[in-house]
mmCIF file of C-alpha atoms and ligand atoms in Angstrom:
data_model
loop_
_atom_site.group_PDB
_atom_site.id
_atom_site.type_symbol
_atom_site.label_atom_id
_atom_site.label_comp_id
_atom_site.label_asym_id
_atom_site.label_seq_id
_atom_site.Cartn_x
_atom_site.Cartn_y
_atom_site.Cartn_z
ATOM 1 C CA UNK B 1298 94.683 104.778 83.759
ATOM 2 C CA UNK B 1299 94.933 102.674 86.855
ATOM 3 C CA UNK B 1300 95.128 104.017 90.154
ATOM 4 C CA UNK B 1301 98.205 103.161 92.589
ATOM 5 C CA UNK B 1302 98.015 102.111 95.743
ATOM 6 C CA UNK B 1303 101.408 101.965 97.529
ATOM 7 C CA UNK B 1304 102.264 99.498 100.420
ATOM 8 C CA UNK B 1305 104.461 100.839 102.890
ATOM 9 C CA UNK B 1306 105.033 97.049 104.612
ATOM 10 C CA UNK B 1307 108.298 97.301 103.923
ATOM 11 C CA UNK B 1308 109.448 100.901 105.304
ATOM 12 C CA UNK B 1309 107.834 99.073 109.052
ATOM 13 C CA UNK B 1310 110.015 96.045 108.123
ATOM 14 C CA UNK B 1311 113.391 98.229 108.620
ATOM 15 C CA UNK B 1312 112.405 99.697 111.115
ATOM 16 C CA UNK B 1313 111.252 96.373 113.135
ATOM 17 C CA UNK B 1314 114.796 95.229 112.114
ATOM 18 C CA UNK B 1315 116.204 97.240 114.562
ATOM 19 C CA UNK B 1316 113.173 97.891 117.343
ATOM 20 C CA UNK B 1317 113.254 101.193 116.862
ATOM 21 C CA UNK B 1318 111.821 104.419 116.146
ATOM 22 C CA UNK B 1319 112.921 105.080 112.448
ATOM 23 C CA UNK B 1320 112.018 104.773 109.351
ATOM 24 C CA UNK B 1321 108.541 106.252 110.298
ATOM 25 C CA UNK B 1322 105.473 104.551 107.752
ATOM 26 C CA UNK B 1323 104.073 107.750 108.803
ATOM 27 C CA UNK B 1324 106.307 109.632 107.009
ATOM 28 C CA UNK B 1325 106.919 107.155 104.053
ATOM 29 C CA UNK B 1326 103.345 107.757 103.409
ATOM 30 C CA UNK B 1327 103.195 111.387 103.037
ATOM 31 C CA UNK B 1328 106.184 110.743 100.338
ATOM 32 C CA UNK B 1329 104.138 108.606 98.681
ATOM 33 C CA UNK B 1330 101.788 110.730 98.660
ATOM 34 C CA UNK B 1331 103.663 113.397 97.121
ATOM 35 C CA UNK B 1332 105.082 111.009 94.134
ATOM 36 C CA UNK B 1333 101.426 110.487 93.084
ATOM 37 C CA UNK B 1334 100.228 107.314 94.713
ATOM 38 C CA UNK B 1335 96.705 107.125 94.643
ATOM 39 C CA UNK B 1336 96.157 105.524 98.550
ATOM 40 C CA UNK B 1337 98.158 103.560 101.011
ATOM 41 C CA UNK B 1338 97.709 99.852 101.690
ATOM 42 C CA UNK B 1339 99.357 98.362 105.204
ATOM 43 C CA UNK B 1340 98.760 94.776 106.148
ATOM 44 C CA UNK B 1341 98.060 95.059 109.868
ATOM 45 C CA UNK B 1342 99.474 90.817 110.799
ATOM 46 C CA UNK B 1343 98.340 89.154 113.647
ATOM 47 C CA UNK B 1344 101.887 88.907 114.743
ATOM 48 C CA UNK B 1345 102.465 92.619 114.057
ATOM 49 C CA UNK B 1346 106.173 91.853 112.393
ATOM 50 C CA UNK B 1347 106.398 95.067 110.338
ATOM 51 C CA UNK B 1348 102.922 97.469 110.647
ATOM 52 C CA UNK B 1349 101.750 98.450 113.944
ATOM 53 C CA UNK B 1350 98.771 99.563 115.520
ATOM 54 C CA UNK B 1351 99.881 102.885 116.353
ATOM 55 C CA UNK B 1352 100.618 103.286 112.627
ATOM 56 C CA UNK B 1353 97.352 102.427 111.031
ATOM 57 C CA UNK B 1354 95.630 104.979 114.006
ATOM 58 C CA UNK B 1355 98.049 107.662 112.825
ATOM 59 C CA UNK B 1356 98.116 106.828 108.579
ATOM 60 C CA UNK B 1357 94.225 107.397 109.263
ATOM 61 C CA UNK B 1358 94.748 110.922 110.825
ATOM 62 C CA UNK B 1359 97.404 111.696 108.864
ATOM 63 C CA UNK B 1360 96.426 110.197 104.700
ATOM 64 C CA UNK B 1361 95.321 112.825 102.444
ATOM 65 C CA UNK B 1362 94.241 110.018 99.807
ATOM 66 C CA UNK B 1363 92.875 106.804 101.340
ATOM 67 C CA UNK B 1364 93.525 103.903 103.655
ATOM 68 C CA UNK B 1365 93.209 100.609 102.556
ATOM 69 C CA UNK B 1366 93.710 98.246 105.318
ATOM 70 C CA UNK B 1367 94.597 94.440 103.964
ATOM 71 C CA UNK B 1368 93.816 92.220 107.182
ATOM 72 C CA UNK B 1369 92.700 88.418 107.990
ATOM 73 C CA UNK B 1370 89.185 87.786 108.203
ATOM 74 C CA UNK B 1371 89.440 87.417 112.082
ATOM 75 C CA UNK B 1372 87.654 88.860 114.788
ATOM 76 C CA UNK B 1373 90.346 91.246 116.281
ATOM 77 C CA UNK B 1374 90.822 92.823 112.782
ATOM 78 C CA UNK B 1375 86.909 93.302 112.038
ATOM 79 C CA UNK B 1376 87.013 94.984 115.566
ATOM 80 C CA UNK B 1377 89.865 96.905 114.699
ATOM 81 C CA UNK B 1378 88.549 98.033 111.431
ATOM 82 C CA UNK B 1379 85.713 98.960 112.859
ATOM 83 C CA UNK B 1380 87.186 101.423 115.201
ATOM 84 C CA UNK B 1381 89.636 102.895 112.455
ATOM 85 C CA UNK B 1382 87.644 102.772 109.872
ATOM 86 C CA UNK B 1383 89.624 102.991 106.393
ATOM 87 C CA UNK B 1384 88.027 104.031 103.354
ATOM 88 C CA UNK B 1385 88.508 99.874 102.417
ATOM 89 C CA UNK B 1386 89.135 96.601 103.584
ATOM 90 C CA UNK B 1387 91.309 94.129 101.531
ATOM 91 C CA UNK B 1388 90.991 90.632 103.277
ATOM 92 C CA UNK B 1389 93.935 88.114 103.118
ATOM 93 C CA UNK B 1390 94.512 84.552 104.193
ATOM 94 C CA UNK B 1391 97.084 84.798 106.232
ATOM 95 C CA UNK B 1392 99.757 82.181 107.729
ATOM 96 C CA UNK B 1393 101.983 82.731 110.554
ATOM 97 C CA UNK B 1394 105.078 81.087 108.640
ATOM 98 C CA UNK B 1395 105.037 83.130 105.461
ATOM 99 C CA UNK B 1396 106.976 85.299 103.814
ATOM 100 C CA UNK B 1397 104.168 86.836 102.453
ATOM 101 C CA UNK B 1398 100.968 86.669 101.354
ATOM 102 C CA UNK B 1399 101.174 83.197 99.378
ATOM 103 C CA UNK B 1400 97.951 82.479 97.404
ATOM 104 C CA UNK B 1401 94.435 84.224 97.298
ATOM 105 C CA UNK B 1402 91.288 83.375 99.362
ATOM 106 C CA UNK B 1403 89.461 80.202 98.915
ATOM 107 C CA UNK B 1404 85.933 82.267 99.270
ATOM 108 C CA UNK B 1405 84.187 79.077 97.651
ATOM 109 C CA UNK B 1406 85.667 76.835 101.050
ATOM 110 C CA UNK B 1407 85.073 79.756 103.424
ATOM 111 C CA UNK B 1408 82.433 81.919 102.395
ATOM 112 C CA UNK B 1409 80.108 82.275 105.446
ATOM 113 C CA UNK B 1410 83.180 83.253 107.049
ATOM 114 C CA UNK B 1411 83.716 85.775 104.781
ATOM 115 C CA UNK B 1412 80.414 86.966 104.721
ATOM 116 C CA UNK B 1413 79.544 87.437 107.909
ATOM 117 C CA UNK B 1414 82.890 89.825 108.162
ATOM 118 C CA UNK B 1415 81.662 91.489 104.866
ATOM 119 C CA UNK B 1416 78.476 92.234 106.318
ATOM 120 C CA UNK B 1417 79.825 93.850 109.578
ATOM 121 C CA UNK B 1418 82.791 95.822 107.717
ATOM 122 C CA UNK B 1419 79.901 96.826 105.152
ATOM 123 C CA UNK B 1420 77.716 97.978 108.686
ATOM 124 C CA UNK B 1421 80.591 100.011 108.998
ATOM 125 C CA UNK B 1422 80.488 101.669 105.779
ATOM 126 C CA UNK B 1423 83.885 99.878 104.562
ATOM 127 C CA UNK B 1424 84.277 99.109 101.039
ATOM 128 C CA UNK B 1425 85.297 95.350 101.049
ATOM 129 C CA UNK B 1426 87.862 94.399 98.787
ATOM 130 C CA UNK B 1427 88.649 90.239 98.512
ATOM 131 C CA UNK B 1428 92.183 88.805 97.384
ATOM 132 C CA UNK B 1429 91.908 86.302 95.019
ATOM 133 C CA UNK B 1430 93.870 84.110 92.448
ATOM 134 C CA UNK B 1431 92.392 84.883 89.225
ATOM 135 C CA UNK B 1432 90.313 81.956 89.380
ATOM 136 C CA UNK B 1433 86.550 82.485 87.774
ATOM 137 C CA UNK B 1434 84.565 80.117 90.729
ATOM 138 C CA UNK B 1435 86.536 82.331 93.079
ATOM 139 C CA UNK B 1436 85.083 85.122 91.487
ATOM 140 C CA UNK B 1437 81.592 84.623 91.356
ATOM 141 C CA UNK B 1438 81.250 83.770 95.104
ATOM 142 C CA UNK B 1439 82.878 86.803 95.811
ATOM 143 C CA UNK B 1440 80.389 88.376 93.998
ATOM 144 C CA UNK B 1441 77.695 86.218 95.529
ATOM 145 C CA UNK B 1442 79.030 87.350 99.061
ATOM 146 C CA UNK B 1443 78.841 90.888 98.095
ATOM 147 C CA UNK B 1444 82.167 91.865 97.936
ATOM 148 C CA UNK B 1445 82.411 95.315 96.748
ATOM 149 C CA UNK B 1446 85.830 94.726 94.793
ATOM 150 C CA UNK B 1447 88.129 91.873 94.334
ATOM 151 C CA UNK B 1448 91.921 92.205 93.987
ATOM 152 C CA UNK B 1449 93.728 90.009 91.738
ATOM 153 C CA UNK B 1450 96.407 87.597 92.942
ATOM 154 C CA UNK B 1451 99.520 88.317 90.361
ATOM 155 C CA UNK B 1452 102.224 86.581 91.952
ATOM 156 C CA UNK B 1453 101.948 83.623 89.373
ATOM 157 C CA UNK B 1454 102.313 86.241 86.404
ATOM 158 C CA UNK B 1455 105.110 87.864 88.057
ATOM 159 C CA UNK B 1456 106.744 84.819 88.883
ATOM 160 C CA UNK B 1457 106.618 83.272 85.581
ATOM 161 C CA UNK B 1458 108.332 83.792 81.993
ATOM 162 C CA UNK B 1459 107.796 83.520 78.418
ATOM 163 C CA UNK B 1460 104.603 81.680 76.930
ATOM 164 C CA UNK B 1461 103.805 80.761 80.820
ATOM 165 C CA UNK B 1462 103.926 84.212 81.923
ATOM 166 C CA UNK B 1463 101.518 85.213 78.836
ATOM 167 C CA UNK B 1464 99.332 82.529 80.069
ATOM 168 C CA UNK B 1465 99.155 84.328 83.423
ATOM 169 C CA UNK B 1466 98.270 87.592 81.804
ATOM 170 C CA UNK B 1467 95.422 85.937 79.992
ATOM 171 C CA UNK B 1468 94.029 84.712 82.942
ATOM 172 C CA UNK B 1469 93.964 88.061 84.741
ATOM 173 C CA UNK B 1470 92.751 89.530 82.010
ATOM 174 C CA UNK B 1471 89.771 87.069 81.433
ATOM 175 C CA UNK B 1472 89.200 87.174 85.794
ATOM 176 C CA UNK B 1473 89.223 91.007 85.293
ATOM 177 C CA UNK B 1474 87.067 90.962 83.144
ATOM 178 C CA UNK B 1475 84.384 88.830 84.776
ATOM 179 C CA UNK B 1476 85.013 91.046 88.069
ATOM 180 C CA UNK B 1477 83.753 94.197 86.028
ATOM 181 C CA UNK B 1478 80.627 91.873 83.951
ATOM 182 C CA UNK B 1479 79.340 91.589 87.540
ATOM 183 C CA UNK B 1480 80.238 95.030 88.832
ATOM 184 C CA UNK B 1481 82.799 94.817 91.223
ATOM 185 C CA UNK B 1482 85.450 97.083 91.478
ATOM 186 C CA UNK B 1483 88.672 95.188 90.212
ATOM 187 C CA UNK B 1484 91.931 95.930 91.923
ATOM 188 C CA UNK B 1485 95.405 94.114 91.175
ATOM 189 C CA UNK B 1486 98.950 93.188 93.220
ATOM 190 C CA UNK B 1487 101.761 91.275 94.331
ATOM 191 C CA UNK B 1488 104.579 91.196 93.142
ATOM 192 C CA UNK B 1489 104.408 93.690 90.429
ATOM 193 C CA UNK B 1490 107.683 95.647 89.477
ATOM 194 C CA UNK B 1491 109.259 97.823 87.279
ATOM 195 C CA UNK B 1492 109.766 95.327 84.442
ATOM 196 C CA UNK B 1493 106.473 93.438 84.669
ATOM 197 C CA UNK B 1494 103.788 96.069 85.283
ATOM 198 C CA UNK B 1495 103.039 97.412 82.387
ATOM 199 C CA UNK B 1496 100.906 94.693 79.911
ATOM 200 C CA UNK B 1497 98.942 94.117 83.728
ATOM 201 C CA UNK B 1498 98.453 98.083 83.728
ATOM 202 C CA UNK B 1499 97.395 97.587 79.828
ATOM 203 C CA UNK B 1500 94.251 95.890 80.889
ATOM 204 C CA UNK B 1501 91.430 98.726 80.596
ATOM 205 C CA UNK B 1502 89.286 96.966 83.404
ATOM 206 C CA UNK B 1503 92.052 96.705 86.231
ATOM 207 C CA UNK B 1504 91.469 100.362 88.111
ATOM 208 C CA UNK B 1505 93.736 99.918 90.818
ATOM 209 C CA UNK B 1506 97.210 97.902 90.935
ATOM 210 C CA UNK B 1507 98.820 97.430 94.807
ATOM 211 C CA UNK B 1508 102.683 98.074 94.831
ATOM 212 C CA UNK B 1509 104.504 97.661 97.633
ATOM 213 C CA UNK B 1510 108.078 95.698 97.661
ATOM 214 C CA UNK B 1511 109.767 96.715 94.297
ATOM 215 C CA UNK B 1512 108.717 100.881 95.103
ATOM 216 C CA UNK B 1513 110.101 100.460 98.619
ATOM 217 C CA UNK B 1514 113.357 98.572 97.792
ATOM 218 C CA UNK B 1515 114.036 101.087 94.787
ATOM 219 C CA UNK B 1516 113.070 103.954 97.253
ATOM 220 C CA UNK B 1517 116.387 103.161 99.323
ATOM 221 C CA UNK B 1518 118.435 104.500 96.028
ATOM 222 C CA UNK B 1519 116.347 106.606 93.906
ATOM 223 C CA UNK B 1520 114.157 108.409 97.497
ATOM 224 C CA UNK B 1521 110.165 107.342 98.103
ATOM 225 C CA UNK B 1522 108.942 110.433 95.875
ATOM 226 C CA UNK B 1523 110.705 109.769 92.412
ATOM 227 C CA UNK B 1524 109.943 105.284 92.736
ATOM 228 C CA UNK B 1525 106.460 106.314 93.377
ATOM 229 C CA UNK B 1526 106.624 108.737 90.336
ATOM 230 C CA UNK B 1527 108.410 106.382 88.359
ATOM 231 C CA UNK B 1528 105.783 103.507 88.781
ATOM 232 C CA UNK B 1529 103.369 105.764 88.242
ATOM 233 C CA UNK B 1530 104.770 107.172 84.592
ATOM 234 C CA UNK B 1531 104.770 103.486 83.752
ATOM 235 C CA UNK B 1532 101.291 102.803 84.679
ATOM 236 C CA UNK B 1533 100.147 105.972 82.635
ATOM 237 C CA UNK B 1534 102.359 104.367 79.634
ATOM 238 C CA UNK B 1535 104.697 107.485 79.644
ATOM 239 C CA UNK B 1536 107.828 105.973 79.714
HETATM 240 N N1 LIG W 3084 98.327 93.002 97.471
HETATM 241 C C1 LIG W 3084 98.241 92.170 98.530
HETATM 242 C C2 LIG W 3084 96.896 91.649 98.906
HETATM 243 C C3 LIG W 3084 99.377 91.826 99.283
HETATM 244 O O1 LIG W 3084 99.268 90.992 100.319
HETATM 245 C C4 LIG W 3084 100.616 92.389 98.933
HETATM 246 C C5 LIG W 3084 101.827 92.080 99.744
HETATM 247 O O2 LIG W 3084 101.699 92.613 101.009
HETATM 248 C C6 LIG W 3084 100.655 93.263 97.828
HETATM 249 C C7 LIG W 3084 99.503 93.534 97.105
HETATM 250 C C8 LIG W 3084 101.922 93.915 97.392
HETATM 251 O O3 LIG W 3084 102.803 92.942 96.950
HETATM 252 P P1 LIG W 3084 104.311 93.349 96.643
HETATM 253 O O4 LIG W 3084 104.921 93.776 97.954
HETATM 254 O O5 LIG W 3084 104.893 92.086 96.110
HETATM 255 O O6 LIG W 3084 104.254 94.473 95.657
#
């Protein structure tokens, strides 16, 4: 059964709506914690528009599971990384205009880049983890860089229907499987939800899936506890 890692953006984006003080990540992650997610992923932005410093200091007293830190590949996140160091890195293109994170890393364009940040996160003892569309080139220099792990890029499959969306799943499966034939740790996210998680959870290789947006938004009806629990149920196929 895959693992769950739980992204707690969101819970900083309400309370950066406001400037102020509440809701705590802090807290939302000890919740989360107690519904059964497996870790916590924040995405520490260079613009710092939801997760703050201050937060990813006090997640790393504070998390009973483990941290996973999604950041750029830029030097004031490798030193930052450094100093906190999480139990993983998950590195992200990012864009200052975004909603979101919009598509994976091009490691094949960039990957002395992204090597010479693997190599100093790995002097750290970080795991590396590398966000990718589930593109097999993509995956090979990954592996060629020595990332530890690559996380699939789902937002096509989630964003997609009918034959195209089976399409999608096919080509996660085919990239997870690839990712595990060369011994990387495979991890999976974006835009997963209650209605579309399940055939991604279905595929044996996947070992972690990243959930952050559809647990948070059904946390404001249902509490953080019982949408973490309820994911989880679905992951485990039992419900
Ligand atoms: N994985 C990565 C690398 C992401 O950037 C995000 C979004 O922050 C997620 C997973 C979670 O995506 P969502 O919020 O759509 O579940």
């Amino acid at each position: 059964m895959a693992r769950l890692g739980v992204n707690i953006d969101h819970v900083a984006t309400v309370r950066e709506a406001r400037k102020a003080k509440q809701p705590d990540p802090v807290a939302a992650a000890v919740l989360a914690e107690l519904g059964g997610a497996d870790g916590i992923v924040v995405h520490l932005r260079e613009d710092r528009r939801h997760i703050h410093d201050r937060d990813v200091k006090l997640l790393r007293e504070t998390l009973q599971t483990k941290l996973d830190l999604e950041m750029a590949a830029t030097e004031e996140m490798v030193r930052i990384a450094l100093e906190i160091k999480p139990e993983m890195v998950t590195l992200v293109p990012e864009r200052r205009q975004e909603l979101t994170t919009e598509g994976g890393l091009n490691v094949v364009a960039n990957r002395d880049e992204l090597k010479k940040v693997i190599d100093l996160l790995h002097e750290g003892e970080i795991h590396v983890s590398l966000f990718i569309d589930p593109d097999l080139a993509q995956i090979k220099e990954a592996n060629k860089i020595s990332a530890d792990l690559i996380e699939i890029h789902t937002g096509r499959y989630a964003n997609s229907r009918g034959r195209d969306q089976r399409t999608e799943l096919h080509q996660i499966l085919e990239a997870a499987r690839l990712a595990s034939k060369l011994k990387m740790g495979v991890n999976a996210g974006h835009g997963l939800d209650y209605t579309n998680v399940v055939p991604v959870a279905q595929i044996a290789e996947i070992e972690e899936l990243n959930i952050g947006h559809s647990i948070i938004a059904r946390s404001i009806l249902v509490g953080l506890e019982r949408a973490v629990r309820e994911m989880k149920d679905l992951i485990a196929g039992r419900s």
